[in-house]
PDB file of C-alpha atoms in Angstrom:
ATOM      1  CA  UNK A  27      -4.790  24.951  16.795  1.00 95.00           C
ATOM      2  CA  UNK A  28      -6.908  28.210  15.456  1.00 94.00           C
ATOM      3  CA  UNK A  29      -6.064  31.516  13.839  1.00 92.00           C
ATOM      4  CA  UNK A  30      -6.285  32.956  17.648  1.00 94.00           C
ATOM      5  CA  UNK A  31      -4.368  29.897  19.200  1.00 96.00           C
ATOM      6  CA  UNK A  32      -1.541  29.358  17.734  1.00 95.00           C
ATOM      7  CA  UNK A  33      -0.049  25.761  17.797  1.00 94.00           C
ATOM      8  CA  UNK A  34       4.114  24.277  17.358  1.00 91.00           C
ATOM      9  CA  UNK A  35       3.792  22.725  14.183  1.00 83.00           C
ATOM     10  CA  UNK A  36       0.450  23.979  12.979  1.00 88.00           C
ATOM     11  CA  UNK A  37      -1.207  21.075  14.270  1.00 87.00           C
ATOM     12  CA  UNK A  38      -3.557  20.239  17.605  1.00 91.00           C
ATOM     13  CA  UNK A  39      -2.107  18.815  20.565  1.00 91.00           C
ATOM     14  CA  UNK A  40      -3.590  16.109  22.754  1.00 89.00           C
ATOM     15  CA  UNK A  41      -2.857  17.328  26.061  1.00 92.00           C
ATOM     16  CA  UNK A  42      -1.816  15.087  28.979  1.00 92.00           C
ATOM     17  CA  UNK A  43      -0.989  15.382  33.101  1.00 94.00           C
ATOM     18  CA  UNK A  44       2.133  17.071  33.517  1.00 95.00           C
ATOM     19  CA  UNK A  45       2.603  18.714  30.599  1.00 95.00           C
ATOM     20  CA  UNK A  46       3.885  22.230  30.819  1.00 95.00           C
ATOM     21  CA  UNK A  47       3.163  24.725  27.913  1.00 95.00           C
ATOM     22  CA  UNK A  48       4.076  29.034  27.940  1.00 96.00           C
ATOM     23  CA  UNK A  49       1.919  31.517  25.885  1.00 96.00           C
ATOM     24  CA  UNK A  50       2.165  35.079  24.263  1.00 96.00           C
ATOM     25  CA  UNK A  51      -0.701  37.158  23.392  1.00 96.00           C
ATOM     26  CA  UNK A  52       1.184  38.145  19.989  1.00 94.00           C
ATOM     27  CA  UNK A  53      -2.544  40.367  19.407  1.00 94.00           C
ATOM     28  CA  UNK A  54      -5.573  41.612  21.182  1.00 94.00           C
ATOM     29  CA  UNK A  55      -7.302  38.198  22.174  1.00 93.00           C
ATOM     30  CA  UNK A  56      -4.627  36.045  20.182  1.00 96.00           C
ATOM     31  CA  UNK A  57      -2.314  33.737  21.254  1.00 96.00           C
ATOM     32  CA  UNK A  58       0.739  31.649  20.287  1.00 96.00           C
ATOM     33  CA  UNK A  59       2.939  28.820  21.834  1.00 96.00           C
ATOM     34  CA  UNK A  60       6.313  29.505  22.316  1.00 94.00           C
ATOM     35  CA  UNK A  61       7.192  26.320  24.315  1.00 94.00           C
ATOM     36  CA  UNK A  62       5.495  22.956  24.749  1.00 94.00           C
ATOM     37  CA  UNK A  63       7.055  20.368  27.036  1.00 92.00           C
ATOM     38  CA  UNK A  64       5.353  16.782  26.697  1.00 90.00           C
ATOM     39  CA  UNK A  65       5.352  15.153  30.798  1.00 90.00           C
ATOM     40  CA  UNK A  66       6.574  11.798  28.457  1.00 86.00           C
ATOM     41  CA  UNK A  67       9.789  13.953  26.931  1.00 84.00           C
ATOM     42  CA  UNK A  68       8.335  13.437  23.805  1.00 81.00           C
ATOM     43  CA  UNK A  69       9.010  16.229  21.076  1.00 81.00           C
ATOM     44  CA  UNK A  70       5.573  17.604  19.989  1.00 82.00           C
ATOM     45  CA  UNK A  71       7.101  17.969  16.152  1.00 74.00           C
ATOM     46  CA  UNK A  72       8.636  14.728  14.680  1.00 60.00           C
ATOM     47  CA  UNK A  73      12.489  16.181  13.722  1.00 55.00           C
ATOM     48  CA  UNK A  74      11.871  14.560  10.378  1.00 51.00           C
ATOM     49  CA  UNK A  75       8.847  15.458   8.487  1.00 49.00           C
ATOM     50  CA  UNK A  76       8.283  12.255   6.684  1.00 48.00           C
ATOM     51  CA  UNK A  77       7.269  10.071   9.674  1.00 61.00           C
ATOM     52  CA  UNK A  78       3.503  10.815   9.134  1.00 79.00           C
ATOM     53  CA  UNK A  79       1.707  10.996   6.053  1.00 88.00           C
ATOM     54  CA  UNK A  80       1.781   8.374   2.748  1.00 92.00           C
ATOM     55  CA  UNK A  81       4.458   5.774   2.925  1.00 95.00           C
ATOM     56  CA  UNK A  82       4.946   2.534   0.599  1.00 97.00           C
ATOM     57  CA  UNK A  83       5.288  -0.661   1.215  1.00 98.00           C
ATOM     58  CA  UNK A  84       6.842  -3.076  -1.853  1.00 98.00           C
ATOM     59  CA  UNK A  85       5.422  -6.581  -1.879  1.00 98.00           C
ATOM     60  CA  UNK A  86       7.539  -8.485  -4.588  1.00 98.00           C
ATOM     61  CA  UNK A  87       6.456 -11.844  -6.241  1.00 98.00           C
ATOM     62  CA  UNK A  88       8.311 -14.076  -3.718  1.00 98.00           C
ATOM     63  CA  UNK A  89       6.488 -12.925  -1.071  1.00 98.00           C
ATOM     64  CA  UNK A  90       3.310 -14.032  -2.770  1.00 98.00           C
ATOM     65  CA  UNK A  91       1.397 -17.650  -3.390  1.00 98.00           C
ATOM     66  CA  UNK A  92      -0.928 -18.533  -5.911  1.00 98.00           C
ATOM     67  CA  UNK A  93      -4.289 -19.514  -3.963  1.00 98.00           C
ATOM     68  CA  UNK A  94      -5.477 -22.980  -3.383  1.00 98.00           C
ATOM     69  CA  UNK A  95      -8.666 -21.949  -4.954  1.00 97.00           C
ATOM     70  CA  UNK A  96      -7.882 -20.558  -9.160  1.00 98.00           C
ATOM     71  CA  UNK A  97      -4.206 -19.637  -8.405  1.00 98.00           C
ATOM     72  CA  UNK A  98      -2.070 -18.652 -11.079  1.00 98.00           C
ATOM     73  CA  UNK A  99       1.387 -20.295 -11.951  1.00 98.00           C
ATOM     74  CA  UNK A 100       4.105 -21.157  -9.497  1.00 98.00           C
ATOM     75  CA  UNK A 101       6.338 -18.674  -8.460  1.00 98.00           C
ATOM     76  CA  UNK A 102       9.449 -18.997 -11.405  1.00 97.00           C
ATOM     77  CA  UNK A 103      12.687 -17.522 -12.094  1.00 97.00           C
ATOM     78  CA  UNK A 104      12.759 -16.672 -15.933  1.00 94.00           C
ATOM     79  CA  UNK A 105      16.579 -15.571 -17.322  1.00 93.00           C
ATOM     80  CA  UNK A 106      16.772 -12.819 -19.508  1.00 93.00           C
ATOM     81  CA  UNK A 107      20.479 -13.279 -20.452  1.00 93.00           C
ATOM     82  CA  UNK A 108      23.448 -14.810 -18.159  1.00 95.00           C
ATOM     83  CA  UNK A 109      24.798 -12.231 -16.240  1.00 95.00           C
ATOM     84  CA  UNK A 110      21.790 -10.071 -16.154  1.00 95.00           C
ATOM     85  CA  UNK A 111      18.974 -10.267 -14.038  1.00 95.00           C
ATOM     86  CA  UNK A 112      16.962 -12.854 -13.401  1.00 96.00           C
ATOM     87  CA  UNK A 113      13.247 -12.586 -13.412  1.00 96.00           C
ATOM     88  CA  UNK A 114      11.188 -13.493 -10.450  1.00 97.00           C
ATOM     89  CA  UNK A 115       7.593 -13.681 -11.261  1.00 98.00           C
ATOM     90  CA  UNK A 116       3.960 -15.492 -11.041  1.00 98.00           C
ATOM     91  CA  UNK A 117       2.710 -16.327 -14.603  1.00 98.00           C
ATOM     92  CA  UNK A 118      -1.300 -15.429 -14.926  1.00 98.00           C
ATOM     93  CA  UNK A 119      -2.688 -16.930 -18.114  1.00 97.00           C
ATOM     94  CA  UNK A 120      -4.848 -15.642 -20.279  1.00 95.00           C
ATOM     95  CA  UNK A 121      -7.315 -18.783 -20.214  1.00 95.00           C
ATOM     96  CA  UNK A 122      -9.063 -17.794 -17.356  1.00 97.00           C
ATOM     97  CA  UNK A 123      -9.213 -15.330 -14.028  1.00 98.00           C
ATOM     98  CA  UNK A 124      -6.348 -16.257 -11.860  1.00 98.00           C
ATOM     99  CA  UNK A 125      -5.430 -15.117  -8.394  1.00 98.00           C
ATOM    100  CA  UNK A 126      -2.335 -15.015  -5.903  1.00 98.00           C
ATOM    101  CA  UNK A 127      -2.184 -13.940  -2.084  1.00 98.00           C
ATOM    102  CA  UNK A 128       0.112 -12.094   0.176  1.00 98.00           C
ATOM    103  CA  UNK A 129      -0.522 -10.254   3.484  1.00 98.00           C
ATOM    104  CA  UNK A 130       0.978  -7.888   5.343  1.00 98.00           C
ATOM    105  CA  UNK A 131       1.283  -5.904   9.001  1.00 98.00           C
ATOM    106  CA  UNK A 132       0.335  -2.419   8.620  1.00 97.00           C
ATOM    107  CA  UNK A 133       2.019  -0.652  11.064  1.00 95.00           C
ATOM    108  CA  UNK A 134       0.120   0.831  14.071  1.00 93.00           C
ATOM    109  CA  UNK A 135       0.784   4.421  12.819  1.00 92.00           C
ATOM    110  CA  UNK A 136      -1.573   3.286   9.644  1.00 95.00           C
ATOM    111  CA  UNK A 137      -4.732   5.381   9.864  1.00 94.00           C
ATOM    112  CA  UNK A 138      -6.799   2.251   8.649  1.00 96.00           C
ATOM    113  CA  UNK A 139      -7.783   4.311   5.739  1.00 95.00           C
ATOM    114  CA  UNK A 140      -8.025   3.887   2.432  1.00 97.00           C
ATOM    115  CA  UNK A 141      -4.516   2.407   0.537  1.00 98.00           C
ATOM    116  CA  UNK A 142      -3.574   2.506  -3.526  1.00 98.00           C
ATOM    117  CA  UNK A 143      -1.288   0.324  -5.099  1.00 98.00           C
ATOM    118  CA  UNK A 144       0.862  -0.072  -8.439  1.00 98.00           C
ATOM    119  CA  UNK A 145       1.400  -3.332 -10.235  1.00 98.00           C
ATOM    120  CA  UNK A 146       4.859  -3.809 -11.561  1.00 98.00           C
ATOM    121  CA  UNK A 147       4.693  -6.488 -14.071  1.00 98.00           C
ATOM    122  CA  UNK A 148       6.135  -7.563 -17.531  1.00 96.00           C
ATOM    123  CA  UNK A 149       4.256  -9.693 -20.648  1.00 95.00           C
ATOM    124  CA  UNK A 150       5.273 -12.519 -22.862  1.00 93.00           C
ATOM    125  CA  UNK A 151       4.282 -10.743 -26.235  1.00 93.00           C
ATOM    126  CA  UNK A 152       5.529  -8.038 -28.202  1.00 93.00           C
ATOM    127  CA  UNK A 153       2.573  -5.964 -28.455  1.00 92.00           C
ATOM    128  CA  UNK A 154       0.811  -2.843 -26.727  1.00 93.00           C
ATOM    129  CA  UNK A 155      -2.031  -4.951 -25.365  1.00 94.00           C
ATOM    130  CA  UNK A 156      -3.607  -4.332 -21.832  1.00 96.00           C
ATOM    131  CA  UNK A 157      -4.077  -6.329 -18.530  1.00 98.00           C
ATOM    132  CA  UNK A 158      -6.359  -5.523 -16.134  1.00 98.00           C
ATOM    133  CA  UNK A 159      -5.182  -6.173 -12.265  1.00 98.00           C
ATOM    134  CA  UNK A 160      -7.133  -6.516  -9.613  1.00 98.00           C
ATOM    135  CA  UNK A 161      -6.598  -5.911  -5.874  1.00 98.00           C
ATOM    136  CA  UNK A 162      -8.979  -6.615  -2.700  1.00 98.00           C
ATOM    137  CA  UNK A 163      -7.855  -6.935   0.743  1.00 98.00           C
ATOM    138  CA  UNK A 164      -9.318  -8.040   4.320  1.00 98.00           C
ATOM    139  CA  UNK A 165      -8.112  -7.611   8.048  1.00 98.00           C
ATOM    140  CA  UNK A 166      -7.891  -9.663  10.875  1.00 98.00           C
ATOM    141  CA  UNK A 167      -7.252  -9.206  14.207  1.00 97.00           C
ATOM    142  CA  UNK A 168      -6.299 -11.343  16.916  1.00 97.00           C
ATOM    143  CA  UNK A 169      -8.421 -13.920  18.332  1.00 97.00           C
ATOM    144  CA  UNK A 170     -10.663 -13.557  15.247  1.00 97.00           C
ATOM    145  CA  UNK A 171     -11.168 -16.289  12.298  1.00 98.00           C
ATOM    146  CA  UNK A 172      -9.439 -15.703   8.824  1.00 98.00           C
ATOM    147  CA  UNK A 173     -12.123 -17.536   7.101  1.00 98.00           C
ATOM    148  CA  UNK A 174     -14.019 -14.324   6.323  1.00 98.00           C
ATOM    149  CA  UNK A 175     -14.667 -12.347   2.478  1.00 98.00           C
ATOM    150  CA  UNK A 176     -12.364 -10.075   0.947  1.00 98.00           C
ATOM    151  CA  UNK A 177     -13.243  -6.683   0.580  1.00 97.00           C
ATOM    152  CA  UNK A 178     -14.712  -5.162  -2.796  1.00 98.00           C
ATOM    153  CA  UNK A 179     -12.081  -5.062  -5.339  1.00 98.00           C
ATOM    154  CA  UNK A 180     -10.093  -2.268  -7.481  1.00 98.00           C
ATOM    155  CA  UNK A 181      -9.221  -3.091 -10.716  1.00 98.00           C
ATOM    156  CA  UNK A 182      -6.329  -1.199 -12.897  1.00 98.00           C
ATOM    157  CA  UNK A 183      -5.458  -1.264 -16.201  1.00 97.00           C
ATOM    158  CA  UNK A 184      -2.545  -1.118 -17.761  1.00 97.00           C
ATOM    159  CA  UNK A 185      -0.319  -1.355 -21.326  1.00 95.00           C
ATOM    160  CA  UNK A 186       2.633  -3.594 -22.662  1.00 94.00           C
ATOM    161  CA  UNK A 187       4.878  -1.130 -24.276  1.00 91.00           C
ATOM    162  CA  UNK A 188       5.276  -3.310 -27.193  1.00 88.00           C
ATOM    163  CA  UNK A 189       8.116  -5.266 -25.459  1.00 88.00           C
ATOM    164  CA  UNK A 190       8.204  -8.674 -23.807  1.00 88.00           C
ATOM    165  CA  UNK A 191      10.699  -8.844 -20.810  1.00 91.00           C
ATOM    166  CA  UNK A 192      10.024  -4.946 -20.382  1.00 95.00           C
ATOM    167  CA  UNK A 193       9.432  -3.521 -17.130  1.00 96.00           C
ATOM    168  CA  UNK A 194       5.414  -2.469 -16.840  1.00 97.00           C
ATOM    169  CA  UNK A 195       4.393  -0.544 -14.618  1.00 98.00           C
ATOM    170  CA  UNK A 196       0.888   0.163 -13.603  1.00 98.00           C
ATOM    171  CA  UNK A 197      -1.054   3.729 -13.369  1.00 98.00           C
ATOM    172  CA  UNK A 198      -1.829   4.292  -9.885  1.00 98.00           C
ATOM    173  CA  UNK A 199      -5.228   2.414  -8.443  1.00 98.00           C
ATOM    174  CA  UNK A 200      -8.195   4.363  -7.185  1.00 98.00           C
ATOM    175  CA  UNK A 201      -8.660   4.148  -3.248  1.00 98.00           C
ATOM    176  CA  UNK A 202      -9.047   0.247  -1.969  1.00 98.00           C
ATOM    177  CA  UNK A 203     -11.304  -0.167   1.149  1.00 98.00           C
ATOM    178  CA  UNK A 204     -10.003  -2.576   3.464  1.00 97.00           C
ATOM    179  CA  UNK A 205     -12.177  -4.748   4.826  1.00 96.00           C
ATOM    180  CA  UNK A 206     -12.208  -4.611   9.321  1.00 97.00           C
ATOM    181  CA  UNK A 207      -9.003  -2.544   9.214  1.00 97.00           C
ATOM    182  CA  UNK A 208      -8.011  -1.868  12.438  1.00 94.00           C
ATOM    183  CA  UNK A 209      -4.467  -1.947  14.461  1.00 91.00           C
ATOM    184  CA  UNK A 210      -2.762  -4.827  15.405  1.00 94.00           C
ATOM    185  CA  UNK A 211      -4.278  -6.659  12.466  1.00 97.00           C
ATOM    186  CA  UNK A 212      -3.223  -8.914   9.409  1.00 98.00           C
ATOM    187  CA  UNK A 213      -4.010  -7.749   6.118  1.00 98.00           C
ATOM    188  CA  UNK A 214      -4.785 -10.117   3.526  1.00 98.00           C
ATOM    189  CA  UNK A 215      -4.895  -9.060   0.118  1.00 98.00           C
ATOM    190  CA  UNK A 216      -5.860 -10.980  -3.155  1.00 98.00           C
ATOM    191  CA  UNK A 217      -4.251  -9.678  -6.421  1.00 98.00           C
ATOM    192  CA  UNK A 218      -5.630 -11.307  -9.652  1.00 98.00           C
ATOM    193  CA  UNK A 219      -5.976 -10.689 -13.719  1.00 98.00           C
ATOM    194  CA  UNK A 220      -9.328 -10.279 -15.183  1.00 98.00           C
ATOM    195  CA  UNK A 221      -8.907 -11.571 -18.477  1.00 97.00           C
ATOM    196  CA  UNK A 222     -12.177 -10.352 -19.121  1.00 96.00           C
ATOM    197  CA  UNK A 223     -11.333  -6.956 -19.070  1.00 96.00           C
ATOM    198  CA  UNK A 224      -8.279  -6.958 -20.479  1.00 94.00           C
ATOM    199  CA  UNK A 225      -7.325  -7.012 -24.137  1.00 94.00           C
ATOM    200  CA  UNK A 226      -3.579  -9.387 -24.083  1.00 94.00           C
ATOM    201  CA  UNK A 227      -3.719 -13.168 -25.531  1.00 94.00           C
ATOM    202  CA  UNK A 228      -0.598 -13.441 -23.494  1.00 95.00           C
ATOM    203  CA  UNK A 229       0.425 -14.552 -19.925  1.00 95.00           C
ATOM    204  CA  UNK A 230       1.035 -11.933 -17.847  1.00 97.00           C
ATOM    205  CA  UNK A 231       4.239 -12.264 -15.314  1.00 98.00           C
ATOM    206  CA  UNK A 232       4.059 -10.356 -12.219  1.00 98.00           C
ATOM    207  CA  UNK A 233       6.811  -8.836 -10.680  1.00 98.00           C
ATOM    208  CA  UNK A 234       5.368  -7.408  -7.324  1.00 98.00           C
ATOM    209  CA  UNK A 235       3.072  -4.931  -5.657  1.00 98.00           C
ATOM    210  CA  UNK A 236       3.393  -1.462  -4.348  1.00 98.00           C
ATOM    211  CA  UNK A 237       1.219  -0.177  -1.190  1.00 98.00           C
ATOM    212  CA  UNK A 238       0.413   3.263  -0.759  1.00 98.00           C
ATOM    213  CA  UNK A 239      -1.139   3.991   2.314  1.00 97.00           C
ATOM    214  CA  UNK A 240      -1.305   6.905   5.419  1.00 95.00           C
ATOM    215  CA  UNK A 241       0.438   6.928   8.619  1.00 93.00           C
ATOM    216  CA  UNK A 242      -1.427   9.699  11.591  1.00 88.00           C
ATOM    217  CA  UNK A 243       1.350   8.999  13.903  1.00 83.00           C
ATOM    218  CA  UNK A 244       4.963   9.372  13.950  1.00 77.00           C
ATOM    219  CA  UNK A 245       5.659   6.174  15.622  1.00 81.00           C
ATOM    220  CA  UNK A 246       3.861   2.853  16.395  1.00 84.00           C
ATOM    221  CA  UNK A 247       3.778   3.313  20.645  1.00 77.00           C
TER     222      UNK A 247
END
């Protein structure tokens, strides 16, 4: 796709055997597509424009352990009032760094890039104090051991809002490298609470985990 080649969809097209495409010269020396017929029957534009580009993923607390190695509290349901909801969360104390682990299947449409993520969490306190969550991740693909290192870690802070049992939830993270991402992989990420870094005297209860990350496909064949 160019200013003198004009593509469907603004976009390039990787061409294949028996595909059939019909041009106009619109100008002197430029040119645009009027029909492009994939040999698979394919469309060349997704109908729905939301197929590629950022997508979530929501990782809640019960899909989450606490690691063997400085894990945080056992997953527990905490009642607010009967009839209303129950909460769902991992404790983290404040005595000491604490960490839990989930993983997850990206998609093959994933571009292996860089993801974000959001912390949805509540505190114990009533106060406006911060925790700081951390995130790292590694993949692994088949035929490949899952004793390896996370990647680096990104760190977010965020503020109780002077309620306990209020829902918190975090400012979006800078990028997160992914350590080996590739296709056809298991991600394995490592959320924890620097008490360090944080200001609360309080356990922290975690609710769950949103993904952010970038699909370059519009389907996972």
């Amino acid at each position: 796709h160019a200013t003198d080649l004009i593509l469907p969809g603004g976009a390039n097209i990787t061409t294949a055997a028996g595909d059939e495409a019909e041009f106009i010269e619109y100008a002197s020396g430029d040119y645009r597509c009027t029909n492009y017929s994939k040999a698979t029957g394919k469309a060349v534009v997704a109908s729905h424009s939301a197929t590629i580009g950022l997508q979530t993923i929501w990782v809640p607390s019960t899909a989450m352990t606490p690691t063997d190695d400085s894990g945080c509290e056992s997953l527990t349901s905490a009642e607010t009032q009967a009839g209303r909801p129950d909460m769902i969360v991992l404790d983290f104390p404040v005595s000491e760094d604490k960490f839990a682990q989930f993983q997850v299947a990206f998609p093959k449409s994933w571009n292996e890039g860089v993801i974000k993520f959001q912390v949805f969490w509540c505190s114990t306190a009533t106060d406006t104090d911060a925790v700081n969550w951390t995130l790292q991740g590694v993949s692994v693909p088949d035929n490949s051991t899952i004793d390896v290192a996370y990647g680096t870690a990104v760190d977010v802070d965020d503020l109780n809002q002077s309620t306990a049992e209020e829902m918190l939830v975090s400012p979006l993270s800078a990028d997160l490298t992914i350590a080996s991402a590739a296709v056809d992989t298991v991600t394995f990420f490592r959320i924890g609470r620097d008490v360090s870094e944080g200001t609360a005297a309080e356990d922290a209860r975690l609710l769950g985990v949103k993904l952010f990350f970038t699909t370059d496909a519009e389907n996972d064949d």
